[in-house]
Short mmCIF file of C-alpha atoms in Angstrom, two decimals:
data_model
loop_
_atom_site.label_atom_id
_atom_site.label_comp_id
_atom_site.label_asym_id
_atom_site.label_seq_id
_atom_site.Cartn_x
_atom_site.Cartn_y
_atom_site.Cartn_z
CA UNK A 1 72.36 -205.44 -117.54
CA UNK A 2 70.86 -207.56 -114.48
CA UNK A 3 66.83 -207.04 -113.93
CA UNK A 4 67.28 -207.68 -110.66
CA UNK A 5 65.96 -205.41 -108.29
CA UNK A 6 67.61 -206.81 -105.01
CA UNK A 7 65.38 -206.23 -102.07
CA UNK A 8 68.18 -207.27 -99.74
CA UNK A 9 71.55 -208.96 -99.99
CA UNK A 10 72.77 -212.33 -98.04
CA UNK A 11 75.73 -211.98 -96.55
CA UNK A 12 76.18 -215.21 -94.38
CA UNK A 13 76.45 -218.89 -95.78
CA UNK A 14 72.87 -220.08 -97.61
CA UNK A 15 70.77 -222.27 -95.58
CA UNK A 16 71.80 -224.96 -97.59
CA UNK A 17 75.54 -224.70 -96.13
CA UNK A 18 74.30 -227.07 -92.98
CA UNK A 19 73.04 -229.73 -94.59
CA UNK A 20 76.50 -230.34 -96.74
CA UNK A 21 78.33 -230.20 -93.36
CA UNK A 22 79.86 -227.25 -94.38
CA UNK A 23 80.87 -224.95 -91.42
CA UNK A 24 82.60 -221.60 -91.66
CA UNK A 25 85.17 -220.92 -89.37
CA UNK A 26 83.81 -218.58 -86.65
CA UNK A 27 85.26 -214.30 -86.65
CA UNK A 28 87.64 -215.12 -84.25
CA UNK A 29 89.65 -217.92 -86.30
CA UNK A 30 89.12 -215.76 -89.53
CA UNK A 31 91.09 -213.00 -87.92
CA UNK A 32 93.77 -215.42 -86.75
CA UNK A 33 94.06 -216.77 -90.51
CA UNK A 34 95.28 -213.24 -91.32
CA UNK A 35 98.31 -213.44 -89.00
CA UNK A 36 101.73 -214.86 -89.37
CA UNK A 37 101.53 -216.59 -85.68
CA UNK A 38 98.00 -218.16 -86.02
CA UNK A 39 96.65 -217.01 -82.57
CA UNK A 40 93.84 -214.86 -82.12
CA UNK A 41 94.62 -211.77 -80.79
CA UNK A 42 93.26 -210.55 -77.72
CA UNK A 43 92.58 -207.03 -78.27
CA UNK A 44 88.47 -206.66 -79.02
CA UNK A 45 89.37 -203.32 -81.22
CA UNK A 46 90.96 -205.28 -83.77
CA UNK A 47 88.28 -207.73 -83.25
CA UNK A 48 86.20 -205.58 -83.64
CA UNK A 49 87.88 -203.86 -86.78
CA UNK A 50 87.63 -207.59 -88.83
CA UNK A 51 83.89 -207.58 -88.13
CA UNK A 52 83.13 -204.44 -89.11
CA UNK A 53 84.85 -205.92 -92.71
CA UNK A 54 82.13 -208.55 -92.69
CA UNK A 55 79.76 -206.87 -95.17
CA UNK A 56 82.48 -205.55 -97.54
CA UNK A 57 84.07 -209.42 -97.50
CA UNK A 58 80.92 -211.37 -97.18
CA UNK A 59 80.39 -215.51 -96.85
CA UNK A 60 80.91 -217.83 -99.48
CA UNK A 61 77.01 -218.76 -100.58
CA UNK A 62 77.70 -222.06 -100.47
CA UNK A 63 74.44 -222.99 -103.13
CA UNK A 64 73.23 -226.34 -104.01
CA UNK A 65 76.10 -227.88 -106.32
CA UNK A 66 78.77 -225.75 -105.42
CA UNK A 67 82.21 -227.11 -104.55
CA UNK A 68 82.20 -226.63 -101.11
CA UNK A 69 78.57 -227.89 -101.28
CA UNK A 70 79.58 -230.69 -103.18
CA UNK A 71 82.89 -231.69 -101.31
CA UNK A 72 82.91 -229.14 -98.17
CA UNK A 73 86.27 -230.76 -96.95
CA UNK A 74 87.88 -230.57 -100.79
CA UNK A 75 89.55 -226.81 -99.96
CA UNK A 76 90.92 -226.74 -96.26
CA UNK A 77 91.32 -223.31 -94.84
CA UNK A 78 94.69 -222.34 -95.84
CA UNK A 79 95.55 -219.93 -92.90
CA UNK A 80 98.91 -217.08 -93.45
CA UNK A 81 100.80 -219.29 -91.04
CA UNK A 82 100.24 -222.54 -93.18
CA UNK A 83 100.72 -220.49 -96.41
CA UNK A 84 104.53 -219.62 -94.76
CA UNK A 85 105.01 -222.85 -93.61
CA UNK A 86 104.85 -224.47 -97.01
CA UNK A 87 108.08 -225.48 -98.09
CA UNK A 88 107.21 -225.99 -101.89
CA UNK A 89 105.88 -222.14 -102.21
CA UNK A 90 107.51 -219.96 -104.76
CA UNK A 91 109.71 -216.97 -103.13
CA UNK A 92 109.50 -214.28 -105.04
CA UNK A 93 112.74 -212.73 -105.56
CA UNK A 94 114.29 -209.50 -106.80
CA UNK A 95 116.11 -211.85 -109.76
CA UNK A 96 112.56 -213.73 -110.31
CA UNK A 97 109.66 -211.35 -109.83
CA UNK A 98 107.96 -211.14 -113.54
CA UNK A 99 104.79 -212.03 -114.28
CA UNK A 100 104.73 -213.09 -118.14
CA UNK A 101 101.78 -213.50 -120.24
CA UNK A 102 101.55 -215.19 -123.85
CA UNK A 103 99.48 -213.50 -125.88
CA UNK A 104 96.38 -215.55 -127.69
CA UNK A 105 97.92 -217.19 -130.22
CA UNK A 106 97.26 -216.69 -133.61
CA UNK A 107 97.48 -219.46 -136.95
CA UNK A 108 100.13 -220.06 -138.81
CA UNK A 109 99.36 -219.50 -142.64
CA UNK A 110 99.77 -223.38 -143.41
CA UNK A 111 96.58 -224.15 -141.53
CA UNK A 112 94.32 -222.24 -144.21
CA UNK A 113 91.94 -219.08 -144.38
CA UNK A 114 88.79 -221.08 -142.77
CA UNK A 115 90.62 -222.84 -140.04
CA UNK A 116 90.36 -220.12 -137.10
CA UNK A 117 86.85 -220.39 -137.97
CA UNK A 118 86.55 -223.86 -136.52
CA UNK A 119 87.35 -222.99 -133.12
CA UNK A 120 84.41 -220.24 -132.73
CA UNK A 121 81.71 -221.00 -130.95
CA UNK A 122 78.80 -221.83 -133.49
CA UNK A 123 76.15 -220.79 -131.45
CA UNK A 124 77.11 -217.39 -132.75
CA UNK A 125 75.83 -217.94 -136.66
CA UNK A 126 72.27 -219.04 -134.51
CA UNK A 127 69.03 -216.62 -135.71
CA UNK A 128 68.51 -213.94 -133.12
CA UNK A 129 72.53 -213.78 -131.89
CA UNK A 130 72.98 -210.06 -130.95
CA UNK A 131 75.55 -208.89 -133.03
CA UNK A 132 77.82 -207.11 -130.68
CA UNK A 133 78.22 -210.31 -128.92
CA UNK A 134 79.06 -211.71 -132.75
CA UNK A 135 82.50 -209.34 -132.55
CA UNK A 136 83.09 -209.68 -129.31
CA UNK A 137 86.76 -210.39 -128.68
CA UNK A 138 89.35 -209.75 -125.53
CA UNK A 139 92.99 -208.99 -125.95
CA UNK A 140 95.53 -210.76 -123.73
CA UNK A 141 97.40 -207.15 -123.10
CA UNK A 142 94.20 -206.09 -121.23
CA UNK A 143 94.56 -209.17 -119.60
CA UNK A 144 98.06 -208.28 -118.94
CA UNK A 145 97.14 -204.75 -117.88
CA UNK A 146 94.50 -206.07 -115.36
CA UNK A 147 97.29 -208.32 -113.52
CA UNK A 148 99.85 -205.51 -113.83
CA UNK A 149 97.43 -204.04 -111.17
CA UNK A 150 96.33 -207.14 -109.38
CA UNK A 151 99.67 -208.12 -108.66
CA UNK A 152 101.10 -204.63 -108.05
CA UNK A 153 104.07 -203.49 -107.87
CA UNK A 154 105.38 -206.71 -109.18
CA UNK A 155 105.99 -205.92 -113.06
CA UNK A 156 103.90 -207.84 -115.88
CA UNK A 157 105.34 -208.05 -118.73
CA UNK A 158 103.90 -210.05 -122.52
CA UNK A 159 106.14 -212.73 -123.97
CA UNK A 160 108.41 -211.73 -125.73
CA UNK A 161 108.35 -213.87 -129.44
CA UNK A 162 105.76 -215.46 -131.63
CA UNK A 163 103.16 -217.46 -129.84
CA UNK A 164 101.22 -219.27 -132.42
CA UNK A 165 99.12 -222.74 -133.71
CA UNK A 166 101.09 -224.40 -136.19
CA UNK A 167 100.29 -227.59 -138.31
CA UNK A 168 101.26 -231.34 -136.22
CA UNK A 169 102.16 -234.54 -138.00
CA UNK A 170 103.75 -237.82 -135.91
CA UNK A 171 105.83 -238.85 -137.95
CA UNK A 172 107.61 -235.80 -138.78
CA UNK A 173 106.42 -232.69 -136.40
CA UNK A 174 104.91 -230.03 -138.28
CA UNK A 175 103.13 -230.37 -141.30
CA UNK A 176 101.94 -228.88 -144.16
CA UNK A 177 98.30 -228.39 -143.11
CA UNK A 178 95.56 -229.75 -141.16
CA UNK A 179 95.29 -233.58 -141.87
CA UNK A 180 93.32 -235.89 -139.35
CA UNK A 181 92.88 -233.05 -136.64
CA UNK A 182 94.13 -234.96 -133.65
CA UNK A 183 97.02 -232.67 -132.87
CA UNK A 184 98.33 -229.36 -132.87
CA UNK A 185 101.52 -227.81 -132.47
CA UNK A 186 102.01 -224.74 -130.41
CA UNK A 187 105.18 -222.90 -131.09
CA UNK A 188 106.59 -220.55 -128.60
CA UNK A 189 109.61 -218.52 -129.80
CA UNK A 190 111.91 -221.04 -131.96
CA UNK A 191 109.88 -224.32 -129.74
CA UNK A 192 106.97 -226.34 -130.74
CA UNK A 193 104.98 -228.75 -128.64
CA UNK A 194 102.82 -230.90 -129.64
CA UNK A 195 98.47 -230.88 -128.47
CA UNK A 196 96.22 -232.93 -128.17
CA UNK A 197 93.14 -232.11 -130.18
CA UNK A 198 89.32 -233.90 -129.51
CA UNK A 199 86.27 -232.82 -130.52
CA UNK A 200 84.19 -231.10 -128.18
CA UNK A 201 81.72 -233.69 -125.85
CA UNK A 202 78.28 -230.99 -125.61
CA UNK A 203 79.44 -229.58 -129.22
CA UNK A 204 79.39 -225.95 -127.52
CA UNK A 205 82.86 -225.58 -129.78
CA UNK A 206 84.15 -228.41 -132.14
CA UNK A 207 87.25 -228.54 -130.89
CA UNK A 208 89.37 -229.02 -127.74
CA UNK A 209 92.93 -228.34 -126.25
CA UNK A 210 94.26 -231.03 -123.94
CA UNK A 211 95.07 -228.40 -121.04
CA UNK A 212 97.91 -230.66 -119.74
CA UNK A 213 99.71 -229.92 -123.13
CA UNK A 214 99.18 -226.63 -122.93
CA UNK A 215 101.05 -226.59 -119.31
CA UNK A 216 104.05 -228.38 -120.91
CA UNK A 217 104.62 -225.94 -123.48
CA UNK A 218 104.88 -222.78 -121.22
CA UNK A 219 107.00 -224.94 -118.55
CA UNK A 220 109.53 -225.58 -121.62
CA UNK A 221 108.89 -221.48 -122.27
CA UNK A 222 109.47 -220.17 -118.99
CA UNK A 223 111.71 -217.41 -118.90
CA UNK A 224 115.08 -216.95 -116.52
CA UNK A 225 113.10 -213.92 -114.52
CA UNK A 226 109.97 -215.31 -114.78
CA UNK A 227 108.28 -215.55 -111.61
CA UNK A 228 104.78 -217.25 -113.24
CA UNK A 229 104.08 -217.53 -117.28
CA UNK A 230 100.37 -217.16 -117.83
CA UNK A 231 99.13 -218.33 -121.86
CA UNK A 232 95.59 -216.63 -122.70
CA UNK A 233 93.91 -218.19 -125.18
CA UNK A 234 90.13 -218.38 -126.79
CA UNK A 235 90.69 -221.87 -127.89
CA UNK A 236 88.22 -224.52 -125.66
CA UNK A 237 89.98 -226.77 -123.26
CA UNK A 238 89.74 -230.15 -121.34
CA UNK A 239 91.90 -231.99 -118.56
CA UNK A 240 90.91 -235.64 -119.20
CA UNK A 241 88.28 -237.86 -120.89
CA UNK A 242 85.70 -237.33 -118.16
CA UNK A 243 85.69 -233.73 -118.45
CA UNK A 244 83.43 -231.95 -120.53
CA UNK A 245 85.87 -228.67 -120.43
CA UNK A 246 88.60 -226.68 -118.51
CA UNK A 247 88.30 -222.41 -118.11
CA UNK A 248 91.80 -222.38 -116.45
CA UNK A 249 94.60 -224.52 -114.65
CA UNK A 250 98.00 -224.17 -113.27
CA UNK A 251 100.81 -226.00 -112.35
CA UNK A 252 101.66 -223.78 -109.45
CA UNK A 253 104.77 -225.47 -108.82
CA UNK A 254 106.04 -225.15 -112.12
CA UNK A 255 104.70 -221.62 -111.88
CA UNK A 256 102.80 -222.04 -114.87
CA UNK A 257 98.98 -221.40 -116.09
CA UNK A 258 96.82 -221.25 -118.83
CA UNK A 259 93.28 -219.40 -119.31
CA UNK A 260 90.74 -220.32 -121.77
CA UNK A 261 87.88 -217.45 -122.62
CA UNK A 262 85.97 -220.14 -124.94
CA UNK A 263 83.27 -220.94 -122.14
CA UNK A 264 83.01 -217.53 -121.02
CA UNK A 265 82.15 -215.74 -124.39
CA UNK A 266 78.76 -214.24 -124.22
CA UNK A 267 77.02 -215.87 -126.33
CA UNK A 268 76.63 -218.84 -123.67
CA UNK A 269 74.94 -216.20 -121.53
CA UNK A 270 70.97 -217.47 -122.65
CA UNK A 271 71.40 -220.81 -122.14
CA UNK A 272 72.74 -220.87 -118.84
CA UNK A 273 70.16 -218.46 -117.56
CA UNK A 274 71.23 -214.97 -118.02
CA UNK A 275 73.63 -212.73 -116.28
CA UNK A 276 71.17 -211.71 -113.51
CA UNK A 277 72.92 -212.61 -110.31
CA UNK A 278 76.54 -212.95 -111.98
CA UNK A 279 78.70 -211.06 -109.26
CA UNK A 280 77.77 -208.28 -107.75
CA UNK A 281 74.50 -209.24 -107.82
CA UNK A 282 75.19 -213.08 -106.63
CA UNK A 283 74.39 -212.40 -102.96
CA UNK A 284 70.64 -211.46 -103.51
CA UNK A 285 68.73 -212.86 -100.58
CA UNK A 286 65.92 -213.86 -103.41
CA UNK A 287 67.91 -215.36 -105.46
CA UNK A 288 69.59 -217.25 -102.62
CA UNK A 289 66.43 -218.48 -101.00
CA UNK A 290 65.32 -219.34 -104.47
CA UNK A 291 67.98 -221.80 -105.06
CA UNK A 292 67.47 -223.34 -101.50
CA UNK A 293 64.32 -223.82 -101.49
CA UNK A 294 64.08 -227.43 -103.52
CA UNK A 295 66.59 -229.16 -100.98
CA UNK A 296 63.90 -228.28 -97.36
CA UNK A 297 66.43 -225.88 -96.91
CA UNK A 298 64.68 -223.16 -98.32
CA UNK A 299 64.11 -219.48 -96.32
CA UNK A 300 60.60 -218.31 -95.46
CA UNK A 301 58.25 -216.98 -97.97
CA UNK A 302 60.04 -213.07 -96.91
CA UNK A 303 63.57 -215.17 -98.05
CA UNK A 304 62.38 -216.78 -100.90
CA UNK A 305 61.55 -214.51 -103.66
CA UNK A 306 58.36 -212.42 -102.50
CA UNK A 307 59.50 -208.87 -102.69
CA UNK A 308 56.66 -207.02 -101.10
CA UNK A 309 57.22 -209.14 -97.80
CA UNK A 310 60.99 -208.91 -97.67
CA UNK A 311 61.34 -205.70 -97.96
CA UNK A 312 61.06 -203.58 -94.56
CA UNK A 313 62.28 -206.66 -92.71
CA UNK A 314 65.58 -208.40 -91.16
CA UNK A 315 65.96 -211.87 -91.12
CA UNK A 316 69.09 -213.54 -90.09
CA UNK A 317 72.33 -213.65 -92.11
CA UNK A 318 70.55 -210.69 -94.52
CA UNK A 319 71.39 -207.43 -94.80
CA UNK A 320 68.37 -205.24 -96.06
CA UNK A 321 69.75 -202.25 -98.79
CA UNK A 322 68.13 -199.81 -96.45
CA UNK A 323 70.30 -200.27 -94.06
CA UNK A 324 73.31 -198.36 -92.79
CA UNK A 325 76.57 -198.24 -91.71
CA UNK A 326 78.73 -201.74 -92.85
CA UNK A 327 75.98 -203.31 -93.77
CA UNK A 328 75.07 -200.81 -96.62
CA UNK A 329 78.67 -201.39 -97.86
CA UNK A 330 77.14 -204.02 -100.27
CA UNK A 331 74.42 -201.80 -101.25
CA UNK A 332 76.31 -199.56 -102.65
CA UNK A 333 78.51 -201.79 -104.72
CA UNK A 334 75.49 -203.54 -106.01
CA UNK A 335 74.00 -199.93 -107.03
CA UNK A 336 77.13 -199.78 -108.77
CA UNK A 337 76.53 -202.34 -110.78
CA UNK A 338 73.46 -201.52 -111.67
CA UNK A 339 73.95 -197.95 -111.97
CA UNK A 340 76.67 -197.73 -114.83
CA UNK A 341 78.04 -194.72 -115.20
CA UNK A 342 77.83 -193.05 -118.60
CA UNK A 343 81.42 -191.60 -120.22
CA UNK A 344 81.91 -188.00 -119.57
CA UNK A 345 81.96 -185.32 -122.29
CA UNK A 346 85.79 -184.80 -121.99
CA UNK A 347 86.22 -188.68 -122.82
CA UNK A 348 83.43 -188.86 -125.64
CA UNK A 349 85.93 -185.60 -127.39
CA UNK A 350 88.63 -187.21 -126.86
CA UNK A 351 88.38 -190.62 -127.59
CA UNK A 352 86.62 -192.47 -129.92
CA UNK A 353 83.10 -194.18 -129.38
CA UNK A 354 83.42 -197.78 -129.11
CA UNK A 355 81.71 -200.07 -131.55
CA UNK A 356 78.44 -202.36 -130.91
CA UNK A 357 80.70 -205.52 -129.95
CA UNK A 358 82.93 -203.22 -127.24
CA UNK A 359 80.40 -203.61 -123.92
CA UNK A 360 80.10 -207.55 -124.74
CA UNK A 361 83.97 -207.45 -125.42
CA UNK A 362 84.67 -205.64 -121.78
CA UNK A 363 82.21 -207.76 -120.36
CA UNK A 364 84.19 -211.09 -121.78
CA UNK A 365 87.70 -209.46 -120.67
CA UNK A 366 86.25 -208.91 -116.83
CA UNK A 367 85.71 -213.04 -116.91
CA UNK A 368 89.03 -214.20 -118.07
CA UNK A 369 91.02 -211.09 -115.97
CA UNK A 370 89.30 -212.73 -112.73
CA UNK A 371 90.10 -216.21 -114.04
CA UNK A 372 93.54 -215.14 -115.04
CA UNK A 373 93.81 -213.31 -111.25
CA UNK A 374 92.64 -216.78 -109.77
CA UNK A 375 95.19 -219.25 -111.47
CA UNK A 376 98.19 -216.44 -111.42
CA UNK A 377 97.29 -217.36 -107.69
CA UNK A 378 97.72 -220.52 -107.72
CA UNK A 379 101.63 -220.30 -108.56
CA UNK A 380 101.87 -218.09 -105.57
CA UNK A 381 100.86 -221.43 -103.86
CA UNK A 382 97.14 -219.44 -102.37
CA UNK A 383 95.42 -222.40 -101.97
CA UNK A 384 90.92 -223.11 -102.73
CA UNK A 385 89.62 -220.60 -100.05
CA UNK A 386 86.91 -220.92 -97.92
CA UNK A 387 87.11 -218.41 -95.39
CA UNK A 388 85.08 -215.76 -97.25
CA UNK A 389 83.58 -215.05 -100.96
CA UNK A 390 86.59 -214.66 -102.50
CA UNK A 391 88.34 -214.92 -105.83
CA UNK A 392 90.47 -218.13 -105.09
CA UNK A 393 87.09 -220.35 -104.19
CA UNK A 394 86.62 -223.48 -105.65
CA UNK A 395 83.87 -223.40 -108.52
CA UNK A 396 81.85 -226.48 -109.73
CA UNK A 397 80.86 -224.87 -113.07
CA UNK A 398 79.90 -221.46 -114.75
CA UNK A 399 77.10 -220.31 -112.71
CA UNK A 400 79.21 -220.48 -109.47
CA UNK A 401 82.37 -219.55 -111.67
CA UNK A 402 80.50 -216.36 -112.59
CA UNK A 403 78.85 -215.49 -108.75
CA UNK A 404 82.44 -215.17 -107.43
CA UNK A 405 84.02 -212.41 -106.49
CA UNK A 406 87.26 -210.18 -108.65
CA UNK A 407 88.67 -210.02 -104.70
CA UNK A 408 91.16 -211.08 -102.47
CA UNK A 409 89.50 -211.75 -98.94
CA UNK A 410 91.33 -210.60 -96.31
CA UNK A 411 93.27 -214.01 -95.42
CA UNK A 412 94.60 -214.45 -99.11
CA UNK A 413 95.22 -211.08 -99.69
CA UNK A 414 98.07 -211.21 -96.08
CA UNK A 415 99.31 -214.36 -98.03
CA UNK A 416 100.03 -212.01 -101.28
CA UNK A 417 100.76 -209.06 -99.11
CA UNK A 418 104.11 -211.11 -97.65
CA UNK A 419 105.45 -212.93 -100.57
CA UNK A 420 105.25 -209.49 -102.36
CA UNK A 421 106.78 -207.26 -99.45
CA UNK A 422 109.06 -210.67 -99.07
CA UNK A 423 110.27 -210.44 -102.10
CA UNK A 424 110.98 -206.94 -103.76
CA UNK A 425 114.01 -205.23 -102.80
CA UNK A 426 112.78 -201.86 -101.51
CA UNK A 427 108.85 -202.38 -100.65
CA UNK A 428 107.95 -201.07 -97.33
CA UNK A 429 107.63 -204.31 -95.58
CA UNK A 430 106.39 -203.04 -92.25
CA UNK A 431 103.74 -201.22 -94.09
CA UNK A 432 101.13 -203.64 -94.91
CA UNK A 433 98.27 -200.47 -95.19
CA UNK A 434 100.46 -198.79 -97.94
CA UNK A 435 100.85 -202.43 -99.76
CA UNK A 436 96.98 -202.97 -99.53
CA UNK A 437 96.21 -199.01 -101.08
CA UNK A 438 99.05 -198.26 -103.70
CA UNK A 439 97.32 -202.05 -104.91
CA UNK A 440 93.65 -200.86 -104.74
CA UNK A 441 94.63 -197.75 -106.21
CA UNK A 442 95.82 -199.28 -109.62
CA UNK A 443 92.74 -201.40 -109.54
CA UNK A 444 90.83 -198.79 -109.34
CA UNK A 445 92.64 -197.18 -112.46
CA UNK A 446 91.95 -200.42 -114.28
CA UNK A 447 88.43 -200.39 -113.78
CA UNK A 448 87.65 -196.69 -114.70
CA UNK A 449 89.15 -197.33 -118.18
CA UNK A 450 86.21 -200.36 -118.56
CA UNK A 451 83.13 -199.58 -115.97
CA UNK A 452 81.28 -197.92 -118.58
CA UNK A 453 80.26 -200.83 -120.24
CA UNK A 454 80.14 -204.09 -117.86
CA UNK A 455 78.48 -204.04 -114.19
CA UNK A 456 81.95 -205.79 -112.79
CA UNK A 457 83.93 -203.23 -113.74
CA UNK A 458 81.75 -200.21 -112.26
CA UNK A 459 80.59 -202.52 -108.66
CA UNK A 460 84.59 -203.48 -108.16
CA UNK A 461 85.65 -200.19 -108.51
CA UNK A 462 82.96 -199.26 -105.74
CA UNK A 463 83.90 -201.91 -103.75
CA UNK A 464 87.90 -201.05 -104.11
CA UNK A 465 87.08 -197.35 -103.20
CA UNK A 466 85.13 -198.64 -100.01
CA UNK A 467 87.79 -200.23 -98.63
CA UNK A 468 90.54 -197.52 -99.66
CA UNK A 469 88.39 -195.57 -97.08
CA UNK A 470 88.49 -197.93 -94.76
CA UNK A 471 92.15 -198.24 -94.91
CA UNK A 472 93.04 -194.61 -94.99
CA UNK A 473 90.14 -193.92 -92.06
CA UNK A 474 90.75 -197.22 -89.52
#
């Protein structure tokens, strides 16, 4: 649970945004992103309508050491007119519409009794480890069940077949057991491909996956009817020798992706900080000031942390939690988050009450669902955004991984909205509004079944029910 008591919320770019060049494209061109022509519209009601979305779709933070910090011209803006014009995009199809996802694969029995062992974290055998973070585990079908809803109505299926580690030898393929640890084989139905293993660089995990391998062995996997094949594994990853590790990559044009949950277990938490400005809390003014501040960027004293003078004022690019109207649409999700809500007596009779490791567990599955959202995304050819917060953004590392938001903004969200009206024989194509709630509406399913236990899962569904209103109430 975040300690943070969030005098009032930033909603524009940080201060530092200016001095990395980066530069947000103004309302106008943000509306024109969401259209298939390009051209801003004339009319000042529906103008008007996309700014009065500005506090429930807020900025991208752009912090000190963030990608677009870091490299603002690495993600273009990828408008809906670009997005069409893209001739290596996927079309979804009524023959090709199913989202598959491998389960986490298990080890074969030739491996040995202690070898799973060896790809656990070992920070959690460390003195002082809280123990429901010591059983905390995800399951791919909740990972499965979140996309199911993310990517509604388009069906999400698991693999089909066994999806497991099995012993690697060059010279003949598999072998009997582990022998000099540089490879693994990952068998997929009757196929087996072969890994790269290394040991870990900042010993976080001893071992690695070469995530490159991994991508082979679902694009030799991919079904007939497969429109994207997602693996989900809790096995650490890396893309080449320079990198230290990999949460999640895609081959979008081989409509392929893998997610790792190693670097988002919870017992990595501490060391990086805490959760206290994970999303929703990410866009406290404090905390944004605070990070600003080293680089002569930094907000006035009011900005910067001190909580008796911020509070009662307005400063710009901030909107105060007292306030009203859109700008207390944030408020209210981050009271969500804060405010989880406790089971109800009809669900404590009728199911049954969740062991220590189940809030760390939910709180692990909201990380890789987002991740597994983000790269799922990528093989619907959404580019790195940069319009608005938003769950396709860029991220540097965990921190900014972890301040990012579970949504769509509005410009990738009219990218999803055509290749899935597009695409499936029946959908109401002309009805974008229906499209946009039937989808909220299973999120918001999703994240009843989990806001109990992790501040995600209770702000999203607050945020999702926000703009159901909106939609329903223009």
């Amino acid at each position: 649970m975040s300690s943070c008591n969030h005098p009032s919320l930033r909603l524009d770019v940080s201060p530092h945004a200016a001095a990395t060049g980066f530069s947000r494209p103004a309302l106008a061109r943000r509306q024109a992103a969401t259209t298939p022509s390009g051209r801003v519209t004339n009319k000042q009601d529906v103008l008007q309508n996309h700014a009065r979305l500005e506090s429930l779709f807020p900025a991208p933070l752009v912090l000190p050491g963030d990608a677009l910090a870091v490299d603002p011209g690495a993600s273009p803006p990828q408008s809906l007119r670009s997005w069409v014009q893209d001739k290596n995009r996927n079309p979804v199809t009524p023959q090709r519409k199913t989202i598959y996802v491998a389960p986490t694969p298990s080890f074969a029995p030739e491996l040995g009794p202690a070898y799973p062992l060896e790809w656990q974290p070992p920070a959690i055998k460390l003195p002082g480890v809280d123990k429901g973070v010591g059983r905390a585990c995800f399951d791919a079908r909740s990972v499965r069940d979140y996309l199911e809803a993310f990517y509604h109505p388009l069906p999400v299926k698991m693999l089909p077949g066994e999806v497991r580690w099995v012993p690697w030898s060059e010279d003949g393929g598999r072998r009997r057991g582990p022998k000099d640890g540089r490879y693994l084989g990952l068998q997929i139905g009757d196929g087996v491909t072969r890994i790269a293993v290394r040991r870990c660089p900042d010993e976080a995990y001893r071992h690695q996956l070469r995530v490159g391998d991994l991508l082979d062995a679902l694009a030799d996997a991919l079904p007939r009817d497969a429109y994207a094949l997602l693996l989900v594994t809790e096995a650490d990853m890396y893309e080449d020798d320079e990198d230290e590790f990999c949460c999640g990559r895609a081959y979008g044009g081989s409509r392929v992706a893998v997610v790792s949950g190693a670097r988002y277990h919870p017992v990595f938490d501490a060391a990086r900080g805490g959760r206290e400005h994970d999303w929703p809390f990410s866009h406290c003014a404090e905390f944004v000031g605070s990070l600003c501040e080293g680089d002569g960027t930094g907000s006035s004293s009011g900005e910067r942390g001190d909580r008796s003078s911020s509070k009662g004022r307005k400063t710009d690019g901030e909107a105060l939690l007292s306030g009203s109207g859109a700008d207390a649409v944030m408020e209210a999700v981050v009271q969500a988050g804060l405010n989880l809500p406790a089971p109800s007596p009809l669900q404590d009779r009728s199911t049954p009450r969740p062991d220590p490791g189940a809030p760390s567990s939910l709180l692990w599955l909201s990380r890789v669902a987002r991740t597994a959202a983000h790269e799922v995304g990528h093989c619907f050819c959404l580019e790195h955004c940069s319009y608005y917060a938003c769950i396709m953004q860029d991220t540097s590392g965990m921190s900014e991984d972890l301040r990012q938001p579970p949504y769509l903004c509005l410009v990738c969200l009219a990218k999803l909205e055509r290749a899935v009206l597009d695409g499936v024989s029946g959908s109401p194509a002309d009805d974008g509004a229906a499209f946009c709630i039937a989808r909220y509406e299973a999120l918001v399913r999703l994240c009843a079944r989990w806001e109990h236990a992790a501040p995600m899962w209770a702000a999203y569904r607050r945020w999702l029910e926000t703009r159901i209103e909106m939609l329903k109430n223009p």
